[in-house]
Every structure is written in structure tokens, then in C-alpha cells.
Coordinates of C-alpha atoms and ligand atoms in Angstrom, one line a residue:
Chain A
M83 CA -0.1 0.1 0.0
L84 CA 2.9 2.1 -0.3
N85 CA 1.8 3.6 -3.3
G86 CA -1.4 4.7 -1.9
L87 CA 0.6 6.4 0.8
W88 CA 2.7 8.5 -2.0
K89 CA -0.6 9.0 -4.0
L90 CA -2.6 10.3 -1.0
T91 CA 0.6 12.3 0.4
W92 CA 0.7 14.1 -2.8
V93 CA -3.0 14.7 -3.3
E94 CA -2.9 16.1 0.2
T95 CA -0.2 18.2 -0.5
K96 CA -1.7 20.1 -3.3
V97 CA -4.8 20.3 -1.7
F98 CA -3.2 22.0 1.1
L99 CA -1.4 24.4 -1.1
R100 CA -4.5 25.4 -2.8
E101 CA -5.8 26.9 0.5
P102 CA -4.1 30.4 0.4
M103 CA -4.8 30.9 4.4
G104 CA -3.0 27.6 5.1
V105 CA -0.1 28.2 3.2
I106 CA 0.4 31.9 4.5
G107 CA -0.2 30.8 8.1
T108 CA 2.2 27.9 8.3
L109 CA 5.1 29.2 5.9
G110 CA 4.6 33.2 5.9
I111 CA 4.1 33.8 9.7
P112 CA 7.0 32.1 11.0
V113 CA 9.3 34.0 8.6
V114 CA 7.7 37.3 9.6
I115 CA 8.0 36.8 13.2
F116 CA 11.8 35.9 12.8
V117 CA 12.5 38.8 10.7
I118 CA 10.6 41.5 12.8
G119 CA 11.5 40.0 16.1
G120 CA 15.0 39.4 15.2
R121 CA 15.3 43.2 13.9
L122 CA 13.9 44.3 17.2
L123 CA 15.6 42.2 19.8
G124 CA 18.7 41.5 17.6
T125 CA 19.5 38.1 17.1
N126 CA 22.1 36.4 19.5
P127 CA 24.0 33.8 17.5
A128 CA 24.4 31.5 20.4
G129 CA 21.5 32.3 22.1
A130 CA 21.3 29.1 24.2
A131 CA 24.6 29.9 25.8
A132 CA 22.5 32.3 27.9
V133 CA 20.2 30.0 29.3
G134 CA 20.0 30.6 33.2
E135 CA 20.4 34.4 32.4
A136 CA 18.0 37.1 31.8
A137 CA 16.3 35.0 28.9
P138 CA 17.8 36.3 25.9
L139 CA 15.2 35.5 22.9
N140 CA 16.3 33.1 20.3
M141 CA 14.2 34.1 17.6
A142 CA 15.4 31.4 15.1
I143 CA 14.1 28.9 17.8
L144 CA 10.9 30.6 18.5
A145 CA 10.4 30.7 14.8
S146 CA 11.1 27.3 14.1
L147 CA 8.9 26.1 16.9
I148 CA 5.9 28.3 15.5
I149 CA 6.4 26.4 12.5
A150 CA 5.9 23.2 14.5
V151 CA 3.1 24.5 16.2
G152 CA 1.5 25.8 13.1
A153 CA 1.8 22.3 11.4
V154 CA 0.2 21.0 14.5
L155 CA -2.6 23.4 14.4
S156 CA -3.4 22.6 10.9
L157 CA -3.3 19.0 11.3
V158 CA -5.6 19.2 14.3
S159 CA -8.1 21.2 12.2
I160 CA -7.9 19.3 8.8
I161 CA -8.6 15.9 10.7
S162 CA -11.6 17.4 12.4
I163 CA -12.8 18.8 9.3
Y164 CA -12.3 15.6 7.4
R165 CA -13.9 13.6 10.3
E166 CA -17.1 16.2 10.1
G167 CA -17.3 16.2 6.3
G168 CA -17.3 12.4 6.2
I169 CA -13.9 12.5 4.3
L170 CA -12.3 10.1 6.9
K171 CA -15.2 7.5 6.6
R172 CA -15.0 7.6 2.6
L173 CA -11.2 6.9 2.8
R174 CA -11.9 4.1 5.4
A175 CA -13.9 2.3 3.1
T176 CA -11.2 1.9 0.6
P177 CA -8.4 -0.3 0.9
L178 CA -6.2 2.4 2.4
S179 CA -4.9 1.3 6.0
P180 CA -6.0 3.4 9.0
L181 CA -2.1 4.0 9.0
T182 CA -1.7 5.3 5.8
I183 CA -4.7 7.6 5.8
L184 CA -3.4 9.5 8.8
G185 CA 0.1 8.8 8.1
A186 CA -0.2 10.6 4.8
H187 CA -0.9 13.9 6.8
V188 CA 1.8 13.6 9.1
L189 CA 4.1 13.4 5.9
V190 CA 2.6 16.5 4.4
K191 CA 3.0 18.3 7.7
L192 CA 6.7 17.3 7.8
L193 CA 7.4 18.2 4.6
F194 CA 5.8 21.8 5.2
T195 CA 7.9 21.9 8.3
V196 CA 11.2 21.6 6.0
A197 CA 9.8 24.2 3.9
G198 CA 9.4 26.5 6.4
M199 CA 12.5 25.8 7.7
G200 CA 14.0 26.5 4.4
L201 CA 12.5 29.6 4.0
L202 CA 13.7 30.8 7.6
V203 CA 17.2 29.9 6.9
L204 CA 16.9 31.9 3.7
A205 CA 15.6 34.9 5.6
G206 CA 18.0 34.6 8.1
R207 CA 21.0 34.5 5.3
R208 CA 19.5 37.5 3.9
F209 CA 18.5 39.7 7.0
F210 CA 20.9 38.4 9.8
P211 CA 24.4 37.2 7.9
G212 CA 26.7 35.7 10.5
A213 CA 24.0 34.8 13.0
M214 CA 23.0 31.7 11.2
Q215 CA 26.4 29.5 12.1
V216 CA 24.4 26.2 12.9
N217 CA 24.5 22.7 11.7
L218 CA 21.4 23.3 9.4
F219 CA 21.0 19.6 8.8
S220 CA 21.2 18.5 12.3
F221 CA 19.0 21.6 13.5
T222 CA 16.4 20.8 11.0
A223 CA 16.7 17.0 12.1
A224 CA 15.7 18.2 15.5
L225 CA 12.8 20.4 14.5
L226 CA 11.3 17.2 12.8
L227 CA 12.0 15.2 15.8
S228 CA 10.1 17.8 17.9
T229 CA 7.3 18.2 15.2
L230 CA 6.6 14.6 15.2
S231 CA 6.3 14.5 18.8
I232 CA 4.0 17.6 18.8
L233 CA 2.1 16.0 16.1
S234 CA 1.4 13.1 18.1
L235 CA -0.3 15.2 21.0
G236 CA -2.0 16.7 18.1
F237 CA -3.6 13.5 17.2
V238 CA -5.0 13.1 20.6
L239 CA -6.3 16.7 20.7
A240 CA -7.8 15.9 17.1
S241 CA -9.4 12.6 18.7
I242 CA -11.1 14.7 21.7
V243 CA -12.2 17.9 20.0
P244 CA -15.9 17.6 19.5
T245 CA -16.6 19.8 16.5
A246 CA -14.2 21.2 13.6
R247 CA -14.8 24.7 14.9
F248 CA -13.4 24.0 18.2
A249 CA -10.4 22.3 16.5
Q250 CA -8.2 25.7 16.2
P251 CA -9.1 27.2 19.7
L252 CA -8.5 23.9 21.4
G253 CA -5.2 23.5 19.6
A254 CA -4.0 26.7 20.2
A255 CA -4.9 26.7 23.8
V256 CA -3.1 23.7 24.4
L257 CA 0.2 24.5 22.5
Y258 CA 0.8 28.1 22.7
P259 CA 0.8 27.9 26.7
M260 CA 3.5 25.2 26.4
L261 CA 5.6 27.8 24.7
S262 CA 5.6 29.8 27.6
V263 CA 6.7 27.2 29.9
S264 CA 9.3 25.5 27.4
G265 CA 12.4 27.5 29.0
L266 CA 12.6 29.5 25.8
F267 CA 11.4 32.6 27.6
V268 CA 11.8 32.3 31.1
P269 CA 14.8 29.6 32.0
L270 CA 13.3 26.7 33.5
E271 CA 15.4 27.1 36.9
Q272 CA 13.2 30.4 37.4
L273 CA 10.1 28.4 37.1
P274 CA 7.9 27.4 40.2
A275 CA 9.1 23.6 40.9
A276 CA 5.5 22.8 40.2
V277 CA 5.3 24.3 36.7
R278 CA 8.8 23.0 36.2
F279 CA 7.6 19.4 36.7
V280 CA 4.7 19.7 34.4
A281 CA 7.1 21.5 31.8
H282 CA 9.0 18.4 32.1
G283 CA 6.4 16.5 30.5
L284 CA 5.7 18.5 27.5
P285 CA 7.2 18.0 24.2
M286 CA 7.9 21.6 23.8
T287 CA 10.4 22.1 26.8
H288 CA 12.4 19.2 25.3
A289 CA 12.1 20.7 21.9
V290 CA 13.6 23.9 22.9
A291 CA 16.6 22.2 25.0
L292 CA 17.2 20.3 22.2
M293 CA 17.2 22.6 19.6
Q294 CA 19.1 25.4 21.7
G295 CA 21.6 22.9 22.3
I296 CA 22.1 22.1 18.6
W297 CA 22.3 25.7 17.8
D298 CA 24.8 26.0 20.5
G299 CA 27.0 23.4 18.7
S300 CA 27.0 21.3 21.7
G301 CA 25.2 18.5 19.5
W302 CA 23.1 15.5 20.1
S303 CA 25.1 13.4 22.7
A304 CA 24.6 16.2 25.2
H305 CA 20.9 16.3 24.6
W306 CA 20.2 12.7 24.4
A307 CA 17.8 12.6 27.0
N308 CA 15.8 15.6 25.6
A309 CA 15.6 13.4 22.3
A310 CA 14.6 10.3 24.1
A311 CA 12.0 12.5 25.9
L312 CA 10.6 13.2 22.7
V313 CA 10.3 9.8 21.3
V314 CA 8.9 8.7 24.5
I315 CA 6.2 11.4 24.2
F316 CA 5.6 10.4 20.5
G317 CA 5.1 6.7 21.7
V318 CA 2.8 7.4 24.5
C319 CA 0.8 10.0 22.6
S320 CA 0.7 7.8 19.4
G321 CA -0.6 5.0 21.5
L322 CA -3.0 6.9 23.3
A323 CA -4.4 8.4 19.9
T324 CA -5.0 5.0 18.3
R325 CA -7.3 4.1 21.4
V326 CA -9.4 7.2 21.3
F327 CA -9.3 8.3 17.5
R328 CA -12.5 8.8 16.3
W329 CA -13.3 8.3 12.5
E330 CA -16.8 10.1 12.7
Chain B
M18 CA -28.9 -22.1 -5.8
T19 CA -25.6 -20.3 -5.1
A20 CA -24.7 -19.1 -1.9
P21 CA -25.8 -15.7 -1.0
V22 CA -23.6 -12.8 -1.8
I23 CA -24.6 -11.1 1.7
E24 CA -26.0 -13.0 4.6
V25 CA -27.1 -11.0 7.6
A26 CA -28.5 -12.9 10.6
N27 CA -30.1 -11.3 13.8
L28 CA -28.0 -8.0 13.5
R29 CA -28.3 -5.5 16.2
K30 CA -26.7 -1.9 16.6
R31 CA -27.4 0.8 19.2
Y32 CA -26.0 4.0 19.6
G33 CA -26.1 4.8 23.5
S34 CA -29.9 4.2 24.2
T35 CA -30.9 4.5 20.4
V36 CA -31.6 1.1 19.0
A37 CA -30.9 1.6 15.4
V38 CA -30.9 -1.9 14.2
D39 CA -32.9 -4.5 15.7
D40 CA -32.8 -8.0 14.9
V41 CA -32.3 -7.7 11.2
S42 CA -31.7 -11.0 9.1
L43 CA -31.7 -11.0 5.2
E44 CA -29.9 -12.6 2.4
V45 CA -28.8 -11.0 -1.1
H46 CA -28.1 -13.2 -4.0
P47 CA -25.3 -12.9 -6.9
G48 CA -26.7 -10.5 -9.4
E49 CA -29.3 -9.2 -7.6
I50 CA -30.4 -5.6 -7.1
F51 CA -31.7 -5.7 -3.4
G52 CA -33.3 -2.4 -1.9
L53 CA -33.5 -1.5 1.6
I54 CA -36.5 1.2 1.8
G55 CA -37.8 2.7 5.0
P56 CA -38.4 6.2 6.7
N57 CA -35.7 8.4 7.9
G58 CA -33.8 7.0 10.7
A59 CA -35.0 3.6 10.2
G60 CA -31.7 2.1 10.3
K61 CA -31.0 1.6 6.6
T62 CA -27.6 3.5 6.8
T63 CA -26.4 1.6 9.8
T64 CA -27.3 -1.7 8.6
M65 CA -25.5 -1.1 5.5
E66 CA -22.3 0.3 7.3
C67 CA -22.3 -2.8 9.6
I68 CA -22.2 -5.1 6.4
Q69 CA -19.4 -2.9 4.8
G70 CA -17.4 -3.4 8.0
L71 CA -17.5 0.1 9.1
R72 CA -19.4 -0.5 11.9
K73 CA -19.0 -3.2 14.5
P74 CA -22.4 -4.9 15.1
D75 CA -23.4 -5.3 18.9
H76 CA -25.0 -8.8 18.0
G77 CA -25.4 -11.1 14.9
T78 CA -23.5 -12.3 12.2
I79 CA -22.5 -11.0 8.8
S80 CA -21.1 -12.5 5.7
V81 CA -20.1 -10.8 2.5
L82 CA -18.9 -12.9 -0.4
G83 CA -18.0 -15.6 2.2
L84 CA -15.9 -12.9 4.2
D85 CA -16.6 -11.4 8.0
P86 CA -16.3 -7.7 7.4
Q87 CA -14.7 -7.1 10.8
R88 CA -12.0 -9.7 10.5
D89 CA -11.3 -9.8 6.8
A90 CA -11.8 -6.1 6.3
T91 CA -8.8 -5.7 4.1
A92 CA -9.7 -8.4 1.7
L93 CA -13.4 -7.3 1.5
R94 CA -12.7 -3.8 0.7
Q95 CA -10.8 -4.9 -2.5
R96 CA -14.1 -6.3 -3.6
I97 CA -16.8 -4.0 -2.7
G98 CA -17.7 -0.6 -3.7
V99 CA -19.1 1.8 -1.3
Q100 CA -21.2 5.3 -1.8
H101 CA -22.1 6.9 1.5
Q102 CA -25.1 8.7 2.1
E103 CA -23.2 11.6 3.8
A104 CA -19.7 11.9 3.1
H105 CA -17.7 14.5 1.4
L106 CA -14.4 14.7 -0.4
Q107 CA -11.4 17.1 0.2
K108 CA -12.7 20.5 -0.8
R109 CA -10.0 21.5 -3.1
I110 CA -9.4 18.2 -4.8
K111 CA -9.9 17.9 -8.5
V112 CA -12.2 15.5 -10.1
W113 CA -9.4 13.6 -11.8
E114 CA -7.2 13.9 -8.8
A115 CA -9.7 11.8 -6.8
V116 CA -10.5 9.2 -9.6
D117 CA -6.9 8.8 -10.0
L118 CA -6.3 8.1 -6.2
W119 CA -8.8 5.7 -5.9
S120 CA -7.7 3.7 -9.1
A121 CA -4.3 3.6 -7.4
L122 CA -5.9 1.9 -4.6
Y123 CA -7.1 -1.3 -6.4
S124 CA -5.8 -4.0 -8.0
R125 CA -8.0 -3.8 -11.0
V126 CA -9.6 -0.8 -12.3
V127 CA -11.8 0.3 -15.2
D128 CA -10.7 3.0 -17.6
P129 CA -11.2 6.6 -15.3
D130 CA -11.7 8.6 -18.4
A131 CA -14.5 6.2 -19.9
L132 CA -16.2 5.9 -16.5
L133 CA -16.3 9.8 -16.1
T134 CA -17.8 10.3 -19.6
R135 CA -20.3 7.6 -19.0
L136 CA -21.4 9.6 -15.7
G137 CA -21.4 13.1 -17.5
L138 CA -18.2 14.4 -15.6
E139 CA -16.0 14.6 -18.5
S140 CA -16.2 18.5 -18.5
K141 CA -15.6 18.6 -15.1
R142 CA -12.2 16.7 -14.8
N143 CA -10.4 19.7 -13.5
A144 CA -13.0 21.1 -11.4
W145 CA -12.5 21.3 -7.6
F146 CA -14.7 19.2 -5.6
M147 CA -16.5 22.2 -3.7
T148 CA -17.2 23.6 -7.1
L149 CA -19.4 20.6 -8.1
S150 CA -23.3 21.1 -7.9
G151 CA -24.8 18.2 -5.7
G152 CA -25.8 16.1 -8.5
Q153 CA -22.5 16.1 -9.9
K154 CA -20.9 15.4 -6.7
Q155 CA -23.2 12.6 -6.3
R156 CA -21.9 11.1 -9.8
L157 CA -18.4 11.2 -8.9
F158 CA -19.1 9.5 -5.8
I159 CA -20.6 6.8 -7.7
A160 CA -17.7 6.9 -10.2
L161 CA -15.4 6.1 -7.0
A162 CA -17.6 3.3 -5.9
L163 CA -17.7 1.6 -9.4
I164 CA -13.8 2.3 -10.5
H165 CA -12.4 -1.2 -9.4
E166 CA -15.3 -3.1 -11.0
P167 CA -16.5 -4.5 -7.5
E168 CA -18.4 -7.4 -7.1
V169 CA -20.8 -6.0 -4.7
V170 CA -21.6 -2.2 -5.0
F171 CA -23.4 -0.5 -1.8
L172 CA -25.4 2.8 -2.8
D173 CA -26.7 4.5 0.0
E174 CA -29.2 7.1 -1.3
L175 CA -27.8 6.7 -4.8
T176 CA -30.1 9.4 -6.5
T177 CA -31.1 11.7 -3.8
G178 CA -30.4 15.4 -5.1
L179 CA -30.3 14.1 -9.0
D180 CA -32.3 15.8 -11.6
P181 CA -34.6 13.5 -13.4
Q182 CA -32.4 13.2 -16.4
A183 CA -29.4 12.0 -14.4
R184 CA -31.6 9.9 -12.2
R185 CA -32.7 8.0 -15.5
A186 CA -28.9 7.8 -16.6
I187 CA -28.0 6.6 -13.2
W188 CA -30.6 3.9 -13.4
T189 CA -29.4 2.7 -16.9
L190 CA -25.9 2.5 -15.4
I191 CA -26.9 0.4 -12.4
A192 CA -29.0 -1.9 -14.7
D193 CA -26.0 -2.3 -16.8
I194 CA -23.6 -3.0 -13.9
R195 CA -25.8 -5.6 -12.9
A196 CA -26.1 -7.0 -16.2
R197 CA -22.1 -7.5 -15.8
G198 CA -22.9 -9.7 -12.9
T199 CA -22.6 -7.0 -9.9
T200 CA -24.4 -7.5 -6.9
V201 CA -26.2 -4.1 -6.0
F202 CA -27.2 -3.5 -2.6
L203 CA -29.2 0.2 -2.4
T204 CA -31.3 2.2 -0.1
T205 CA -33.6 5.0 -1.3
H206 CA -36.6 7.1 -0.5
L207 CA -37.8 6.9 -3.9
M208 CA -40.6 4.2 -4.4
E209 CA -40.6 4.5 -8.0
E210 CA -36.7 3.8 -8.3
A211 CA -37.1 0.9 -6.0
E212 CA -39.8 -0.6 -8.1
R213 CA -38.1 -0.1 -11.2
L214 CA -34.7 -1.1 -10.4
C215 CA -35.0 -3.5 -7.4
D216 CA -35.3 -7.4 -7.9
R217 CA -36.1 -7.7 -4.2
V218 CA -36.7 -5.1 -1.4
A219 CA -36.9 -5.2 2.4
I220 CA -38.8 -2.6 4.1
I221 CA -37.2 -1.5 7.4
E222 CA -38.9 0.4 10.1
H223 CA -37.7 1.2 13.6
G224 CA -34.7 -0.9 12.7
R225 CA -36.7 -4.0 11.8
V226 CA -37.5 -5.6 8.5
I227 CA -41.5 -5.8 8.6
E228 CA -41.6 -7.0 5.1
M229 CA -39.5 -8.4 2.1
G230 CA -40.0 -9.7 -1.4
T231 CA -40.3 -8.6 -5.1
P232 CA -41.9 -5.5 -5.7
A233 CA -44.6 -7.0 -7.6
D234 CA -45.3 -9.8 -4.8
L235 CA -45.6 -6.9 -2.1
V236 CA -48.0 -5.4 -4.3
R237 CA -50.0 -8.4 -5.0
T238 CA -50.1 -9.3 -1.1
H239 CA -50.6 -6.0 0.5
C240 CA -52.6 -3.8 -2.0
P241 CA -54.5 -6.2 -4.3
E242 CA -57.3 -3.7 -5.2
Q243 CA -57.1 -2.2 -8.6
S244 CA -59.4 0.9 -9.8
V245 CA -61.3 1.2 -13.2
I246 CA -62.3 4.8 -13.9
Y247 CA -64.4 5.6 -16.7
T248 CA -66.2 8.6 -17.9
S249 CA -69.7 8.3 -19.5
D250 CA -72.5 10.9 -20.1
G251 CA -70.4 13.6 -18.6
S252 CA -69.6 11.9 -15.1
T253 CA -67.0 9.8 -14.0
H254 CA -67.4 6.7 -12.2
T255 CA -64.7 4.5 -10.1
L256 CA -65.0 1.0 -9.8
R257 CA -62.6 -1.0 -7.4
G258 CA -62.1 -4.6 -7.2
E259 CA -59.5 -7.4 -7.0
G260 CA -58.5 -10.4 -8.7
D261 CA -57.3 -11.3 -12.2
D262 CA -60.6 -10.9 -14.0
F263 CA -61.5 -7.7 -12.4
V264 CA -61.0 -5.4 -15.2
T265 CA -62.3 -7.9 -17.6
N266 CA -65.5 -8.1 -15.8
V267 CA -65.7 -4.4 -15.7
I268 CA -65.3 -4.0 -19.4
N269 CA -67.7 -6.8 -20.2
D270 CA -70.3 -5.0 -18.1
I271 CA -70.0 -1.8 -19.5
A272 CA -70.2 -3.3 -23.0
R273 CA -73.5 -5.1 -21.8
S274 CA -74.9 -1.8 -20.6
G275 CA -74.6 -0.2 -23.9
V276 CA -73.5 3.1 -22.6
R277 CA -71.0 5.6 -24.2
V278 CA -67.7 5.6 -22.7
R279 CA -65.6 8.8 -23.3
G280 CA -62.8 7.8 -21.2
F281 CA -61.3 4.8 -19.6
R282 CA -58.4 4.1 -17.5
T283 CA -57.1 1.8 -14.6
E284 CA -55.1 2.3 -11.6
S285 CA -53.0 -0.1 -10.2
P286 CA -51.5 0.2 -6.7
T287 CA -47.6 0.6 -6.2
L288 CA -45.1 -0.2 -4.0
E289 CA -45.7 3.3 -2.4
D290 CA -49.1 2.1 -1.4
V291 CA -47.7 -0.9 0.2
F292 CA -45.3 1.2 2.2
L293 CA -47.8 3.8 3.1
K294 CA -50.1 0.9 4.1
L295 CA -47.4 -1.1 6.2
T296 CA -45.6 1.9 7.6
G297 CA -48.8 4.0 8.2
H298 CA -47.1 6.9 6.7
G299 CA -45.3 8.1 3.8
I300 CA -41.3 8.6 3.3
R301 CA -40.5 11.5 4.9
D302 CA -38.0 13.2 2.6
Ligands
LIG19 N1 -23.5 8.0 14.6 C1 -24.6 8.1 15.5 N2 -24.6 8.3 16.6 C2 -25.7 8.1 17.4 N3 -27.2 7.8 16.8 C3 -27.0 7.5 15.5 C4 -25.7 7.7 14.6 N4 -26.0 7.1 13.4 C5 -27.6 7.1 13.3 N5 -28.1 7.1 14.8 C6 -29.4 7.1 14.9 O1 -29.7 5.6 14.6 C7 -30.9 5.5 13.8 C8 -30.9 4.8 12.5 O2 -30.2 5.9 11.7 P1 -29.7 5.6 10.3 O3 -28.6 6.6 10.0 O4 -29.3 4.0 10.1 O5 -31.1 5.8 9.7 P2 -31.4 5.8 8.0 O6 -32.5 4.8 7.8 O7 -30.4 5.4 7.1 O8 -32.0 7.1 7.8 P3 -32.1 8.1 6.5 O9 -33.2 7.8 5.9 O10 -32.4 9.4 7.3 O11 -30.8 8.3 5.9 C9 -31.5 7.0 14.0 O12 -32.3 7.0 15.1 C10 -30.4 8.0 14.3 O13 -30.9 9.1 14.9
LIG20 MG1 -29.2 6.9 5.7

């Protein structure tokens, strides 16, 4: 059924590209935030070096995570619209496996995450030359792992959201607060113990730590625990989603 | 007698406290067009979706082409075609993309372009799904259900929303695919459609099959009474009766009486009359 997976992924990619708001939201907005935010605050090429200090905003990491969050919000809303419109049901009656039907959406989202990352890099080279001294391959891999982990949480959200109308608000209400306790704005050490405890269970926190580490140049080996946490969260959320997912 | 294509025994399905299907048993034979008719909420769609394996029955056994729709779902999906009552496609998918995607999913498919032409959609190949009219969407769904020449095709309310012309075209198409040996299981709200297309129908109400048989048999059993309406001397007379000789007898009586007849017609009951009589109300569209 690999043929079906590619076909469906390609169709979903085209369908998504035809929706102007979706593309602007997922690709355009992070770049705008990156460029404007970077101009205002001045990019710190080794932003993470300052963890524990007075919160230097690393705009590149923020923008990357907004790409990831955008992808997840878009997934939650597409899945709930497809469920409401009976599109999931129609696909389910074909020989496509359930995993393929949902997997195609994951691939599309990862594809657009990479595209968004590409735009970010181009914008960075253009507006902040000198600030982009990062191993892009490694950084993109970290972003993809983070996105995948957050996407699995997105599937749980998509399963519980009652109607398509609530998909975006619910997704935003869950995902954006995660950013605020992720250590990106306020170092984890400065958070109250209870909040810090919760933050350690959230994918965003590990995503930030991993990506800051890679931006820093300290690499995967220094942050294997964060990577492992992202994988575990992916496993737990995917497992949960397969149990609670509703096709209609 | 060959084995039935679809065998349902004591099927029950409830949603929360709503009993949607309550002890339904039926058989559909190879090459037959079988119709499930009943008022809104009678349980037609639920029954069909249990047979397709999209819903898990609470009770009862189902076999389709010798397969268990739950256990052998993957094998079954290659061999059946499904047209849902209420299910859309991606808003911005093009007609040809949908057909192309569906073609890629089955091991054996018909020529997609010929199928689109047959359904009058050739000029819409490049149109987005969301721009199609209701009837055009419906025809696209039927195309998707037939793309792989399934052995059994399920059509839930196949002509709802179609104009009379398109409806007739679909009827011809269904008769065609049956002529090639495909078994058809459909639901409809149009008694004319059921009477014209179906070899056998089951009337379902409140989740129970209340009657099953050929349309002609059902009419003969439940509404045997015919009417003769004739006009003579400026007034109209209506005579009712039943039996094979009823009309002949009326004609003979009139001839014998010597009155001058200016108009004469007979009225025979239809499946709709049977439906009204058995359910106590019409189909609520
Ligand atoms: N997903 C669902 N959740 C809860 N109740 C449902 C669901 N689907 C159907 N029902 C209920 O089950 C009963 C049978 O519904 P079903 O859709 O099978 O009827 P139907 O004969 O197809 O009706 P129609 O002619 O309107 O299509 C109805 O009372 C309906 O309200
Ligand atoms: Mg129905």
C-alpha cells in the first residue's frame, strides 16, 4: 500500500497548497516573526549560551517552534474537518489502511515544516548574515523530531475535539501555553517547582532544550535525554491516539 | 442455488440508548439488485455500514462474499464499492485527482476517463470538488464506488439530489453493472426507483424488517385492489376490485350496459401504496 501512501500524500500536499490561508499561516508567519522579532531584539547567534541568564530570546528557535505549532494546529483542524465532512469515513471504506490515511497527513506536515525551515534559513541569510552559524542538517532533524512529537499530541487533541469549529481554539489553547513554560522565554530554573515539573512532561520543553543545544553546537550526545523524551512522548501520544481516535 | 453474496443474521446495533438496528436478517443473492427502503432514521445506513465493516455490530453475524466484514476488512474492501449517503471529499481535490487516487488503491480498475464520460463528468475533470453541484458530487461518488468493478456495490441513497435526467442515467448505469454480474445493495427514498430497479426489497422501520419480497409480490399481497375509472354521460365513475378477472369483468359489464364511454383507465397500486399501508405514513423526505 506504499503506492497509496505516496498518492494520498501528494494529493493532500496539492490540496493544502490550494488553500492560501493555510500556506501563509504555516510558511509566511514564522518568517515574518523571525525577521521582525530578530530586528527588534537583535539575534543572539548563540542564544542558548545564555540559558539561566535573563532570557535572551532566540528568535530562530521561536520561529522554528511556531512552524511546528502551525503544522500541528493545521493537522488538528484538517483532521476534524475531514471527520465532520465524512472524508475520513470515505477513505476508510477503501483498501487504504487507517495508518496510511493518517500517516499521509503527518508526511505533509513534515514536508511543510522542512519548507518553512528552508524559508527561515533564506530569510536568516538575507537579514542576519553571520547569525546562522548552525549545523542546519542537525537543526532541521531536531525540528522534525520535535514536530513529530508534538504532532502525536495533535492526534490526541484531534480525537477529543468535539467539532471542527473548536479545533483551532483548542489546539492553540494547549500548544501556545506550552511555549511559555518551555524555557525559551524564562529559563526553567526560574519557574516554580510545580510548573517546572509539568514542563518536563511537555514536548515543547524538550524541543527547546534540544534545539538550543544544537544551535549552541553542543550536539545530540549532550542532549540525548531530551531527544529520548521526545521519542517517549511520541510513543505515548500515538498509543493513546490509536485508542481514542474517532473516524466520525 | 448459489450461496448468497450477503448474509445477515440477527443484526443488532445501538448508539447509546438508541436502538438503530433491531434483529435484522436478510440475504442478497448473486447478481441481484436488493433495495432497503424505510423512513428516515429506520436504520438503513446503519445496517449497510455494518455490512460494509465500517461499524461493529453489537450482535448477530454478517458474511459478505464469504468474508467477515470485521475480521477480513482488508480483503473485503478490494471487492466491494461503497457510496455513502453523507460523506464528502477534500474541498480542493480535483475530480481527476480523486479518480486517480482511487484507481491507485485497487488491483484492477476500469478506464477512469470512460467512467467519467459515462457519468457525464468529463467536462468537470479539472474542477475542484467544492465547485461541483450536488448532483455532480453524487455522480463522482458513484464513479469512485465503481472504479474497480466491485463484485458488490453499496449505494446509500444513490439518486438523492439528482435531476430526473441524471436519475434516469444512473438507473441505466445500475442496470448495466448488474448485467455484468455485479450485485447491488441500495437504499432509496424513491419508491419509483425501488420498483423499477430492485429485484427484491426489504421494508425496514424502527430497525426491524417488516416485509421483504419482490415489488410485484408485495403489491399483490398487500394492495391487491385495482381501480377502473371511466367517464360516460359527462360523469366519472370509479370501480374498485381485485383479482385477475376484475378489469375484464368491468369491461364486459360496461359493454353489455350499452353506455357511451368517453374515457377509460385503470389504476394499479404501487410499492408506494404498500409502503404507506405497512408503515402508516409516507417516506418523510
Ligand atoms: N453516529 C450515530 N450516533 C448516534 N445515533 C445515530 C448515529 N447514526 C445514526 N443514529 C441513529 O440511529 C438511527 C438509525 O439511523 P440511520 O442513519 O441508520 O437511519 P436511515 O434509515 O439511514 O435514515 P435516513 O433515511 O434518514 O438516512 C436513527 O435514530 C439515528 O438517529
Ligand atoms: Mg441513511
